[in-house]
C-alpha cells in the first residue's frame, strides 16, 4: 500500500492483540472500526511484533474473526527484520531460530539462511528450535556473529504456556554470550520507522494505536508520532503514572475512537 505524495493523508499503525482481539476473541466493535477505516479510505497497517506469522496468515486469522483486510494492511517484526538486515548487509547470511514469517521475510530480502559461519544470528518466536540449536547460536555469536532479536515481548507468565517467550530466550543467549541483542521490533525505531514508510506516511501524519505503554506508546512517542492508548488489553489507568511519557489520547477501546482525530488537519 504505497500512497502517492499528492494524496497523502493521516494514517494509523495499529497493534493487534489487546486492540483488535484478545487471544482468539474479537474485541467488541473492532470489526466495525476497521470497516470504517476502509470505507473512509484512511491508510492503516496492523503493526505486530509476532514474527511467526506471514502477512497472509495474519489476514486469515483476522478473516476468521470477521475482519476482511489485505496483506498490504499487515506489517510484522519479521518484515522489519528482513528489511533491516538487507539494508545492513545486502545478500548477507543468517542462522535463524524462528519460524514461518521470519524465514519467509529473510528469504524475500535476499538473506541466505546458513548453519555455519553466519553474519547474523536472528531470534524470533518459535517452538521448534531446541536447546542444542540455542547452544549453536551461542557459539556463533561468541565467534563473531551479530545477535538480532525480532522483539523482547515478555511471556504472559501463565501456567501451561507453550513456550518460554522470546524475552526469556533472548536473555538466556545474552547471558551465555555476554552480548546484548539488537532489537528490531517495537518499540525499536527500526520497526516504528519502517512501518510508517510502508504506509508512505510522514512523521506528522502518523498515529499509533496500542494497548501497551512499553511498546506501542513508547515507540510512538520516541518517533514523534501521535499515540492512542486503548484500555482493552494490558495497560490500565492506574499504571499510567509509572511512566515518564503519556499517550495523546486514552480510549476504552477502538470502538470509542471517533474520526477525524483532534490533531488531524481538516484541510
PDB file of C-alpha atoms in Angstrom:
ATOM      1  CA  UNK A   1       0.000   0.000   0.000  1.00  0.00           C
ATOM      2  CA  UNK A   2       2.025   2.967  -1.274  1.00  0.00           C
ATOM      3  CA  UNK A   3       0.278   6.348  -1.093  1.00  0.00           C
ATOM      4  CA  UNK A   4       1.106   8.927  -3.791  1.00  0.00           C
ATOM      5  CA  UNK A   5       2.570  12.041  -2.179  1.00  0.00           C
ATOM      6  CA  UNK A   6      -0.108  14.321  -3.587  1.00  0.00           C
ATOM      7  CA  UNK A   7      -2.735  12.099  -1.955  1.00  0.00           C
ATOM      8  CA  UNK A   8      -1.058  11.843   1.431  1.00  0.00           C
ATOM      9  CA  UNK A   9      -3.322  11.927   4.451  1.00  0.00           C
ATOM     10  CA  UNK A  10      -3.290  10.963   8.105  1.00  0.00           C
ATOM     11  CA  UNK A  11      -2.836   7.261   8.771  1.00  0.00           C
ATOM     12  CA  UNK A  12      -2.717   4.681  11.552  1.00  0.00           C
ATOM     13  CA  UNK A  13      -0.336   1.987  12.790  1.00  0.00           C
ATOM     14  CA  UNK A  14      -2.473  -0.397  14.832  1.00  0.00           C
ATOM     15  CA  UNK A  15      -1.385  -3.074  17.283  1.00  0.00           C
ATOM     16  CA  UNK A  16      -3.416  -6.282  17.211  1.00  0.00           C
ATOM     17  CA  UNK A  17      -3.514  -8.403  20.380  1.00  0.00           C
ATOM     18  CA  UNK A  18      -5.284  -6.357  23.055  1.00  0.00           C
ATOM     19  CA  UNK A  19      -6.542  -3.849  20.482  1.00  0.00           C
ATOM     20  CA  UNK A  20      -8.358  -5.868  17.800  1.00  0.00           C
ATOM     21  CA  UNK A  21      -8.624  -9.214  19.561  1.00  0.00           C
ATOM     22  CA  UNK A  22      -7.775 -10.825  22.877  1.00  0.00           C
ATOM     23  CA  UNK A  23      -6.391 -14.296  22.322  1.00  0.00           C
ATOM     24  CA  UNK A  24      -8.919 -15.810  19.924  1.00  0.00           C
ATOM     25  CA  UNK A  25     -11.788 -13.439  20.773  1.00  0.00           C
ATOM     26  CA  UNK A  26     -12.662 -10.290  18.828  1.00  0.00           C
ATOM     27  CA  UNK A  27     -12.736  -7.153  20.973  1.00  0.00           C
ATOM     28  CA  UNK A  28     -16.176  -5.566  20.775  1.00  0.00           C
ATOM     29  CA  UNK A  29     -16.519  -3.098  17.915  1.00  0.00           C
ATOM     30  CA  UNK A  30     -13.075  -3.769  16.386  1.00  0.00           C
ATOM     31  CA  UNK A  31     -14.595  -5.148  13.168  1.00  0.00           C
ATOM     32  CA  UNK A  32     -16.722  -2.030  12.694  1.00  0.00           C
ATOM     33  CA  UNK A  33     -13.723   0.180  13.449  1.00  0.00           C
ATOM     34  CA  UNK A  34     -11.625  -1.434  10.704  1.00  0.00           C
ATOM     35  CA  UNK A  35     -14.538  -1.347   8.243  1.00  0.00           C
ATOM     36  CA  UNK A  36     -14.827   2.393   8.915  1.00  0.00           C
ATOM     37  CA  UNK A  37     -11.154   2.890   8.078  1.00  0.00           C
ATOM     38  CA  UNK A  38     -11.589   1.030   4.803  1.00  0.00           C
ATOM     39  CA  UNK A  39     -14.840   2.813   3.907  1.00  0.00           C
ATOM     40  CA  UNK A  40     -13.299   6.245   4.637  1.00  0.00           C
ATOM     41  CA  UNK A  41     -10.059   5.368   2.811  1.00  0.00           C
ATOM     42  CA  UNK A  42      -7.881   6.018   5.878  1.00  0.00           C
ATOM     43  CA  UNK A  43      -4.431   4.419   5.401  1.00  0.00           C
ATOM     44  CA  UNK A  44      -3.625   1.871   8.107  1.00  0.00           C
ATOM     45  CA  UNK A  45      -1.450  -1.128   8.845  1.00  0.00           C
ATOM     46  CA  UNK A  46      -1.586  -3.697  11.603  1.00  0.00           C
ATOM     47  CA  UNK A  47       1.813  -3.490  13.283  1.00  0.00           C
ATOM     48  CA  UNK A  48       2.609  -6.703  15.146  1.00  0.00           C
ATOM     49  CA  UNK A  49       5.733  -7.904  16.945  1.00  0.00           C
ATOM     50  CA  UNK A  50       4.827 -11.532  16.254  1.00  0.00           C
ATOM     51  CA  UNK A  51       7.413 -12.810  13.770  1.00  0.00           C
ATOM     52  CA  UNK A  52       5.942 -16.302  13.357  1.00  0.00           C
ATOM     53  CA  UNK A  53       3.032 -15.469  11.089  1.00  0.00           C
ATOM     54  CA  UNK A  54       3.333 -14.308   7.499  1.00  0.00           C
ATOM     55  CA  UNK A  55       1.166 -11.388   6.387  1.00  0.00           C
ATOM     56  CA  UNK A  56      -1.154 -13.886   4.687  1.00  0.00           C
ATOM     57  CA  UNK A  57      -1.545 -15.871   7.909  1.00  0.00           C
ATOM     58  CA  UNK A  58      -2.409 -12.655   9.778  1.00  0.00           C
ATOM     59  CA  UNK A  59      -5.038 -11.871   7.138  1.00  0.00           C
ATOM     60  CA  UNK A  60      -6.525 -15.342   7.529  1.00  0.00           C
ATOM     61  CA  UNK A  61      -6.640 -15.045  11.323  1.00  0.00           C
ATOM     62  CA  UNK A  62      -8.440 -11.712  11.054  1.00  0.00           C
ATOM     63  CA  UNK A  63     -10.860 -13.125   8.485  1.00  0.00           C
ATOM     64  CA  UNK A  64     -11.764 -15.836  10.985  1.00  0.00           C
ATOM     65  CA  UNK A  65     -12.698 -13.039  13.412  1.00  0.00           C
ATOM     66  CA  UNK A  66     -14.863 -11.275  10.819  1.00  0.00           C
ATOM     67  CA  UNK A  67     -12.338  -8.656   9.653  1.00  0.00           C
ATOM     68  CA  UNK A  68     -11.513  -8.580   5.935  1.00  0.00           C
ATOM     69  CA  UNK A  69      -8.229  -6.901   5.042  1.00  0.00           C
ATOM     70  CA  UNK A  70      -5.404  -7.373   2.536  1.00  0.00           C
ATOM     71  CA  UNK A  71      -1.780  -8.411   3.043  1.00  0.00           C
ATOM     72  CA  UNK A  72      -0.893  -4.772   2.332  1.00  0.00           C
ATOM     73  CA  UNK A  73      -2.557  -3.934   5.671  1.00  0.00           C
ATOM     74  CA  UNK A  74      -0.045  -6.006   7.678  1.00  0.00           C
ATOM     75  CA  UNK A  75       3.458  -5.123   8.860  1.00  0.00           C
ATOM     76  CA  UNK A  76       5.286  -7.552  11.137  1.00  0.00           C
ATOM     77  CA  UNK A  77       8.556  -7.541  13.072  1.00  0.00           C
ATOM     78  CA  UNK A  78       9.716 -10.246  10.653  1.00  0.00           C
ATOM     79  CA  UNK A  79       9.242  -7.825   7.743  1.00  0.00           C
ATOM     80  CA  UNK A  80      11.106  -5.100   9.638  1.00  0.00           C
ATOM     81  CA  UNK A  81      13.925  -7.529  10.426  1.00  0.00           C
ATOM     82  CA  UNK A  82      14.278  -8.662   6.827  1.00  0.00           C
ATOM     83  CA  UNK A  83      14.476  -5.080   5.592  1.00  0.00           C
ATOM     84  CA  UNK A  84      16.965  -4.110   8.297  1.00  0.00           C
ATOM     85  CA  UNK A  85      19.341  -6.992   7.524  1.00  0.00           C
ATOM     86  CA  UNK A  86      19.116  -6.328   3.778  1.00  0.00           C
ATOM     87  CA  UNK A  87      19.989  -2.675   4.386  1.00  0.00           C
ATOM     88  CA  UNK A  88      22.872  -3.589   6.695  1.00  0.00           C
ATOM     89  CA  UNK A  89      24.323  -6.406   4.613  1.00  0.00           C
ATOM     90  CA  UNK A  90      22.814  -6.977   1.146  1.00  0.00           C
ATOM     91  CA  UNK A  91      22.887 -10.699   0.318  1.00  0.00           C
ATOM     92  CA  UNK A  92      24.062 -11.414   3.863  1.00  0.00           C
ATOM     93  CA  UNK A  93      23.842 -14.672   5.800  1.00  0.00           C
ATOM     94  CA  UNK A  94      21.945 -15.620   8.941  1.00  0.00           C
ATOM     95  CA  UNK A  95      21.410 -18.508  11.324  1.00  0.00           C
ATOM     96  CA  UNK A  96      17.784 -18.341  12.404  1.00  0.00           C
ATOM     97  CA  UNK A  97      15.940 -19.514  15.488  1.00  0.00           C
ATOM     98  CA  UNK A  98      12.435 -18.842  14.295  1.00  0.00           C
ATOM     99  CA  UNK A  99       9.618 -19.947  12.040  1.00  0.00           C
ATOM    100  CA  UNK A 100       7.301 -19.166   9.136  1.00  0.00           C
ATOM    101  CA  UNK A 101       7.027 -15.424   8.764  1.00  0.00           C
ATOM    102  CA  UNK A 102      10.626 -14.716   9.788  1.00  0.00           C
ATOM    103  CA  UNK A 103      12.110 -17.297   7.439  1.00  0.00           C
ATOM    104  CA  UNK A 104       9.946 -16.047   4.557  1.00  0.00           C
ATOM    105  CA  UNK A 105      10.866 -12.409   5.144  1.00  0.00           C
ATOM    106  CA  UNK A 106      14.608 -13.044   5.306  1.00  0.00           C
ATOM    107  CA  UNK A 107      14.437 -15.094   2.100  1.00  0.00           C
ATOM    108  CA  UNK A 108      12.389 -12.389   0.367  1.00  0.00           C
ATOM    109  CA  UNK A 109      15.017  -9.786   1.315  1.00  0.00           C
ATOM    110  CA  UNK A 110      17.880 -11.793  -0.124  1.00  0.00           C
ATOM    111  CA  UNK A 111      19.316 -13.117   3.150  1.00  0.00           C
ATOM    112  CA  UNK A 112      20.775 -16.622   2.865  1.00  0.00           C
ATOM    113  CA  UNK A 113      19.980 -18.984   5.731  1.00  0.00           C
ATOM    114  CA  UNK A 114      23.048 -20.967   6.820  1.00  0.00           C
ATOM    115  CA  UNK A 115      24.082 -23.393   9.544  1.00  0.00           C
ATOM    116  CA  UNK A 116      27.739 -22.350   9.783  1.00  0.00           C
ATOM    117  CA  UNK A 117      29.662 -19.080   9.993  1.00  0.00           C
ATOM    118  CA  UNK A 118      26.725 -16.616   9.686  1.00  0.00           C
ATOM    119  CA  UNK A 119      26.997 -12.825   9.752  1.00  0.00           C
ATOM    120  CA  UNK A 120      23.898 -12.691  11.947  1.00  0.00           C
ATOM    121  CA  UNK A 121      22.122 -14.884  14.460  1.00  0.00           C
ATOM    122  CA  UNK A 122      18.427 -13.978  14.331  1.00  0.00           C
ATOM    123  CA  UNK A 123      15.974 -14.945  17.065  1.00  0.00           C
ATOM    124  CA  UNK A 124      12.201 -14.926  16.606  1.00  0.00           C
ATOM    125  CA  UNK A 125       9.249 -16.630  18.259  1.00  0.00           C
ATOM    126  CA  UNK A 126       9.012 -20.379  17.873  1.00  0.00           C
ATOM    127  CA  UNK A 127       8.519 -23.756  19.475  1.00  0.00           C
ATOM    128  CA  UNK A 128      10.501 -25.863  17.029  1.00  0.00           C
ATOM    129  CA  UNK A 129      14.064 -24.978  17.989  1.00  0.00           C
ATOM    130  CA  UNK A 130      15.935 -26.986  20.580  1.00  0.00           C
ATOM    131  CA  UNK A 131      18.424 -26.230  23.340  1.00  0.00           C
ATOM    132  CA  UNK A 132      21.087 -27.706  21.050  1.00  0.00           C
ATOM    133  CA  UNK A 133      20.201 -25.101  18.417  1.00  0.00           C
ATOM    134  CA  UNK A 134      20.365 -22.350  21.039  1.00  0.00           C
ATOM    135  CA  UNK A 135      23.833 -23.567  22.064  1.00  0.00           C
ATOM    136  CA  UNK A 136      24.925 -23.483  18.424  1.00  0.00           C
ATOM    137  CA  UNK A 137      23.669 -19.898  18.198  1.00  0.00           C
ATOM    138  CA  UNK A 138      25.642 -19.017  21.330  1.00  0.00           C
ATOM    139  CA  UNK A 139      28.822 -20.456  19.798  1.00  0.00           C
ATOM    140  CA  UNK A 140      28.238 -18.483  16.585  1.00  0.00           C
ATOM    141  CA  UNK A 141      27.797 -15.225  18.494  1.00  0.00           C
ATOM    142  CA  UNK A 142      30.938 -15.903  20.528  1.00  0.00           C
ATOM    143  CA  UNK A 143      32.737 -16.495  17.216  1.00  0.00           C
ATOM    144  CA  UNK A 144      31.686 -13.065  15.947  1.00  0.00           C
ATOM    145  CA  UNK A 145      28.134 -13.267  14.576  1.00  0.00           C
ATOM    146  CA  UNK A 146      25.898 -10.276  15.347  1.00  0.00           C
ATOM    147  CA  UNK A 147      22.867 -11.041  17.558  1.00  0.00           C
ATOM    148  CA  UNK A 148      19.451  -9.794  16.388  1.00  0.00           C
ATOM    149  CA  UNK A 149      16.119 -10.436  18.098  1.00  0.00           C
ATOM    150  CA  UNK A 150      12.790  -9.572  16.496  1.00  0.00           C
ATOM    151  CA  UNK A 151      11.317  -8.283  19.776  1.00  0.00           C
ATOM    152  CA  UNK A 152      11.530  -8.549  23.556  1.00  0.00           C
ATOM    153  CA  UNK A 153       7.855  -9.178  24.283  1.00  0.00           C
ATOM    154  CA  UNK A 154       7.546 -10.845  27.703  1.00  0.00           C
ATOM    155  CA  UNK A 155       5.963 -14.192  28.405  1.00  0.00           C
ATOM    156  CA  UNK A 156       2.387 -13.921  29.751  1.00  0.00           C
ATOM    157  CA  UNK A 157       3.605 -15.976  32.736  1.00  0.00           C
ATOM    158  CA  UNK A 158       0.565 -18.249  32.738  1.00  0.00           C
ATOM    159  CA  UNK A 159       0.561 -21.947  33.689  1.00  0.00           C
ATOM    160  CA  UNK A 160       0.558 -24.186  30.642  1.00  0.00           C
ATOM    161  CA  UNK A 161       2.015 -21.565  28.290  1.00  0.00           C
ATOM    162  CA  UNK A 162       3.510 -23.455  25.367  1.00  0.00           C
ATOM    163  CA  UNK A 163       6.910 -21.738  25.187  1.00  0.00           C
ATOM    164  CA  UNK A 164       9.319 -19.678  27.269  1.00  0.00           C
ATOM    165  CA  UNK A 165       8.664 -16.462  25.378  1.00  0.00           C
ATOM    166  CA  UNK A 166      11.149 -14.574  23.242  1.00  0.00           C
ATOM    167  CA  UNK A 167      12.290 -12.229  26.033  1.00  0.00           C
ATOM    168  CA  UNK A 168      13.358 -15.220  28.126  1.00  0.00           C
ATOM    169  CA  UNK A 169      15.186 -16.874  25.232  1.00  0.00           C
ATOM    170  CA  UNK A 170      16.898 -13.595  24.349  1.00  0.00           C
ATOM    171  CA  UNK A 171      18.045 -13.167  27.962  1.00  0.00           C
ATOM    172  CA  UNK A 172      19.394 -16.719  28.025  1.00  0.00           C
ATOM    173  CA  UNK A 173      21.545 -16.130  24.927  1.00  0.00           C
ATOM    174  CA  UNK A 174      22.688 -12.737  26.204  1.00  0.00           C
ATOM    175  CA  UNK A 175      23.802 -14.278  29.481  1.00  0.00           C
ATOM    176  CA  UNK A 176      25.627 -17.095  27.700  1.00  0.00           C
ATOM    177  CA  UNK A 177      27.447 -14.773  25.289  1.00  0.00           C
ATOM    178  CA  UNK A 178      27.827 -11.515  27.197  1.00  0.00           C
ATOM    179  CA  UNK A 179      26.397  -9.758  24.115  1.00  0.00           C
ATOM    180  CA  UNK A 180      23.269  -7.614  24.071  1.00  0.00           C
ATOM    181  CA  UNK A 181      20.780  -8.347  21.320  1.00  0.00           C
ATOM    182  CA  UNK A 182      19.860  -5.636  18.823  1.00  0.00           C
ATOM    183  CA  UNK A 183      16.043  -5.451  18.799  1.00  0.00           C
ATOM    184  CA  UNK A 184      14.277  -4.739  15.507  1.00  0.00           C
ATOM    185  CA  UNK A 185      10.622  -4.907  16.661  1.00  0.00           C
ATOM    186  CA  UNK A 186       8.531  -2.443  18.667  1.00  0.00           C
ATOM    187  CA  UNK A 187       9.454  -0.132  20.330  1.00  0.00           C
ATOM    188  CA  UNK A 188      12.660  -0.059  18.279  1.00  0.00           C
ATOM    189  CA  UNK A 189      12.897   2.878  15.826  1.00  0.00           C
ATOM    190  CA  UNK A 190      13.812   0.254  13.207  1.00  0.00           C
ATOM    191  CA  UNK A 191      10.244  -1.068  13.092  1.00  0.00           C
ATOM    192  CA  UNK A 192       8.446   2.150  14.028  1.00  0.00           C
ATOM    193  CA  UNK A 193      10.113   3.974  11.116  1.00  0.00           C
ATOM    194  CA  UNK A 194       9.894   1.206   8.526  1.00  0.00           C
ATOM    195  CA  UNK A 195       6.195   0.617   9.313  1.00  0.00           C
ATOM    196  CA  UNK A 196       5.486   4.317   8.702  1.00  0.00           C
ATOM    197  CA  UNK A 197       7.388   4.200   5.409  1.00  0.00           C
ATOM    198  CA  UNK A 198       5.482   1.035   4.477  1.00  0.00           C
ATOM    199  CA  UNK A 199       2.336   3.194   4.532  1.00  0.00           C
ATOM    200  CA  UNK A 200       4.040   6.080   2.739  1.00  0.00           C
ATOM    201  CA  UNK A 201       3.374   8.500   5.599  1.00  0.00           C
ATOM    202  CA  UNK A 202       5.388  11.329   7.100  1.00  0.00           C
ATOM    203  CA  UNK A 203       6.057  11.547  10.842  1.00  0.00           C
ATOM    204  CA  UNK A 204       3.411  14.255  11.296  1.00  0.00           C
ATOM    205  CA  UNK A 205       0.838  12.077   9.522  1.00  0.00           C
ATOM    206  CA  UNK A 206       1.248   9.002  11.714  1.00  0.00           C
ATOM    207  CA  UNK A 207      -0.794   7.885  14.734  1.00  0.00           C
ATOM    208  CA  UNK A 208      -0.085   4.691  16.694  1.00  0.00           C
ATOM    209  CA  UNK A 209      -2.887   2.784  18.433  1.00  0.00           C
ATOM    210  CA  UNK A 210      -1.845   0.235  21.039  1.00  0.00           C
ATOM    211  CA  UNK A 211      -2.610  -1.293  24.429  1.00  0.00           C
ATOM    212  CA  UNK A 212       0.938  -1.427  25.813  1.00  0.00           C
ATOM    213  CA  UNK A 213       2.825   1.564  27.163  1.00  0.00           C
ATOM    214  CA  UNK A 214       6.250  -0.115  26.896  1.00  0.00           C
ATOM    215  CA  UNK A 215       5.996  -0.963  23.186  1.00  0.00           C
ATOM    216  CA  UNK A 216       3.386   0.813  21.071  1.00  0.00           C
ATOM    217  CA  UNK A 217       3.094   4.047  23.030  1.00  0.00           C
ATOM    218  CA  UNK A 218       6.775   4.361  23.961  1.00  0.00           C
ATOM    219  CA  UNK A 219       7.818   3.632  20.384  1.00  0.00           C
ATOM    220  CA  UNK A 220       5.360   6.184  19.007  1.00  0.00           C
ATOM    221  CA  UNK A 221       6.416   8.875  21.470  1.00  0.00           C
ATOM    222  CA  UNK A 222      10.100   8.335  20.691  1.00  0.00           C
ATOM    223  CA  UNK A 223       9.441   8.697  16.963  1.00  0.00           C
ATOM    224  CA  UNK A 224       7.326  11.842  17.319  1.00  0.00           C
ATOM    225  CA  UNK A 225       4.075  10.130  16.267  1.00  0.00           C
ATOM    226  CA  UNK A 226       0.722  10.811  17.902  1.00  0.00           C
ATOM    227  CA  UNK A 227      -0.411   7.953  20.134  1.00  0.00           C
ATOM    228  CA  UNK A 228      -3.677   6.457  21.358  1.00  0.00           C
ATOM    229  CA  UNK A 229      -3.696   4.032  24.280  1.00  0.00           C
ATOM    230  CA  UNK A 230      -6.660   1.665  24.439  1.00  0.00           C
ATOM    231  CA  UNK A 231      -7.537   0.003  27.742  1.00  0.00           C
ATOM    232  CA  UNK A 232      -8.851  -3.208  26.176  1.00  0.00           C
ATOM    233  CA  UNK A 233      -5.529  -5.027  26.654  1.00  0.00           C
ATOM    234  CA  UNK A 234      -2.593  -4.864  29.057  1.00  0.00           C
ATOM    235  CA  UNK A 235      -2.391  -1.274  30.295  1.00  0.00           C
ATOM    236  CA  UNK A 236      -4.688   0.283  32.893  1.00  0.00           C
ATOM    237  CA  UNK A 237      -5.241   3.876  34.001  1.00  0.00           C
ATOM    238  CA  UNK A 238      -3.835   3.002  37.433  1.00  0.00           C
ATOM    239  CA  UNK A 239      -0.362   2.312  35.998  1.00  0.00           C
ATOM    240  CA  UNK A 240      -0.011   5.352  33.704  1.00  0.00           C
ATOM    241  CA  UNK A 241       1.728   7.379  36.418  1.00  0.00           C
ATOM    242  CA  UNK A 242       4.617   4.913  36.365  1.00  0.00           C
ATOM    243  CA  UNK A 243       5.834   6.261  33.029  1.00  0.00           C
ATOM    244  CA  UNK A 244       7.697   9.449  32.131  1.00  0.00           C
ATOM    245  CA  UNK A 245       5.690   9.745  28.900  1.00  0.00           C
ATOM    246  CA  UNK A 246       1.988   9.707  28.119  1.00  0.00           C
ATOM    247  CA  UNK A 247      -0.277   8.997  25.151  1.00  0.00           C
ATOM    248  CA  UNK A 248      -2.031  11.806  23.296  1.00  0.00           C
ATOM    249  CA  UNK A 249      -5.379  10.096  23.862  1.00  0.00           C
ATOM    250  CA  UNK A 250      -6.775   7.309  26.044  1.00  0.00           C
ATOM    251  CA  UNK A 251      -9.803   5.272  24.950  1.00  0.00           C
ATOM    252  CA  UNK A 252     -11.552   2.281  26.470  1.00  0.00           C
ATOM    253  CA  UNK A 253     -11.375   0.507  23.101  1.00  0.00           C
ATOM    254  CA  UNK A 254     -11.107   1.252  19.381  1.00  0.00           C
ATOM    255  CA  UNK A 255     -14.896   1.202  19.269  1.00  0.00           C
ATOM    256  CA  UNK A 256     -14.882   4.589  21.033  1.00  0.00           C
ATOM    257  CA  UNK A 257     -12.364   6.307  18.708  1.00  0.00           C
ATOM    258  CA  UNK A 258     -14.047   8.921  16.540  1.00  0.00           C
ATOM    259  CA  UNK A 259     -12.766  10.498  13.323  1.00  0.00           C
ATOM    260  CA  UNK A 260     -11.357  12.893  12.451  1.00  0.00           C
ATOM    261  CA  UNK A 261      -8.942  12.801  15.376  1.00  0.00           C
ATOM    262  CA  UNK A 262      -8.479  16.160  17.062  1.00  0.00           C
ATOM    263  CA  UNK A 263      -4.935  16.617  15.710  1.00  0.00           C
ATOM    264  CA  UNK A 264      -5.791  15.764  12.114  1.00  0.00           C
ATOM    265  CA  UNK A 265      -5.551  18.660   9.694  1.00  0.00           C
ATOM    266  CA  UNK A 266      -9.053  19.340   8.401  1.00  0.00           C
ATOM    267  CA  UNK A 267      -7.798  20.653   5.064  1.00  0.00           C
TER     268      UNK A 267
END
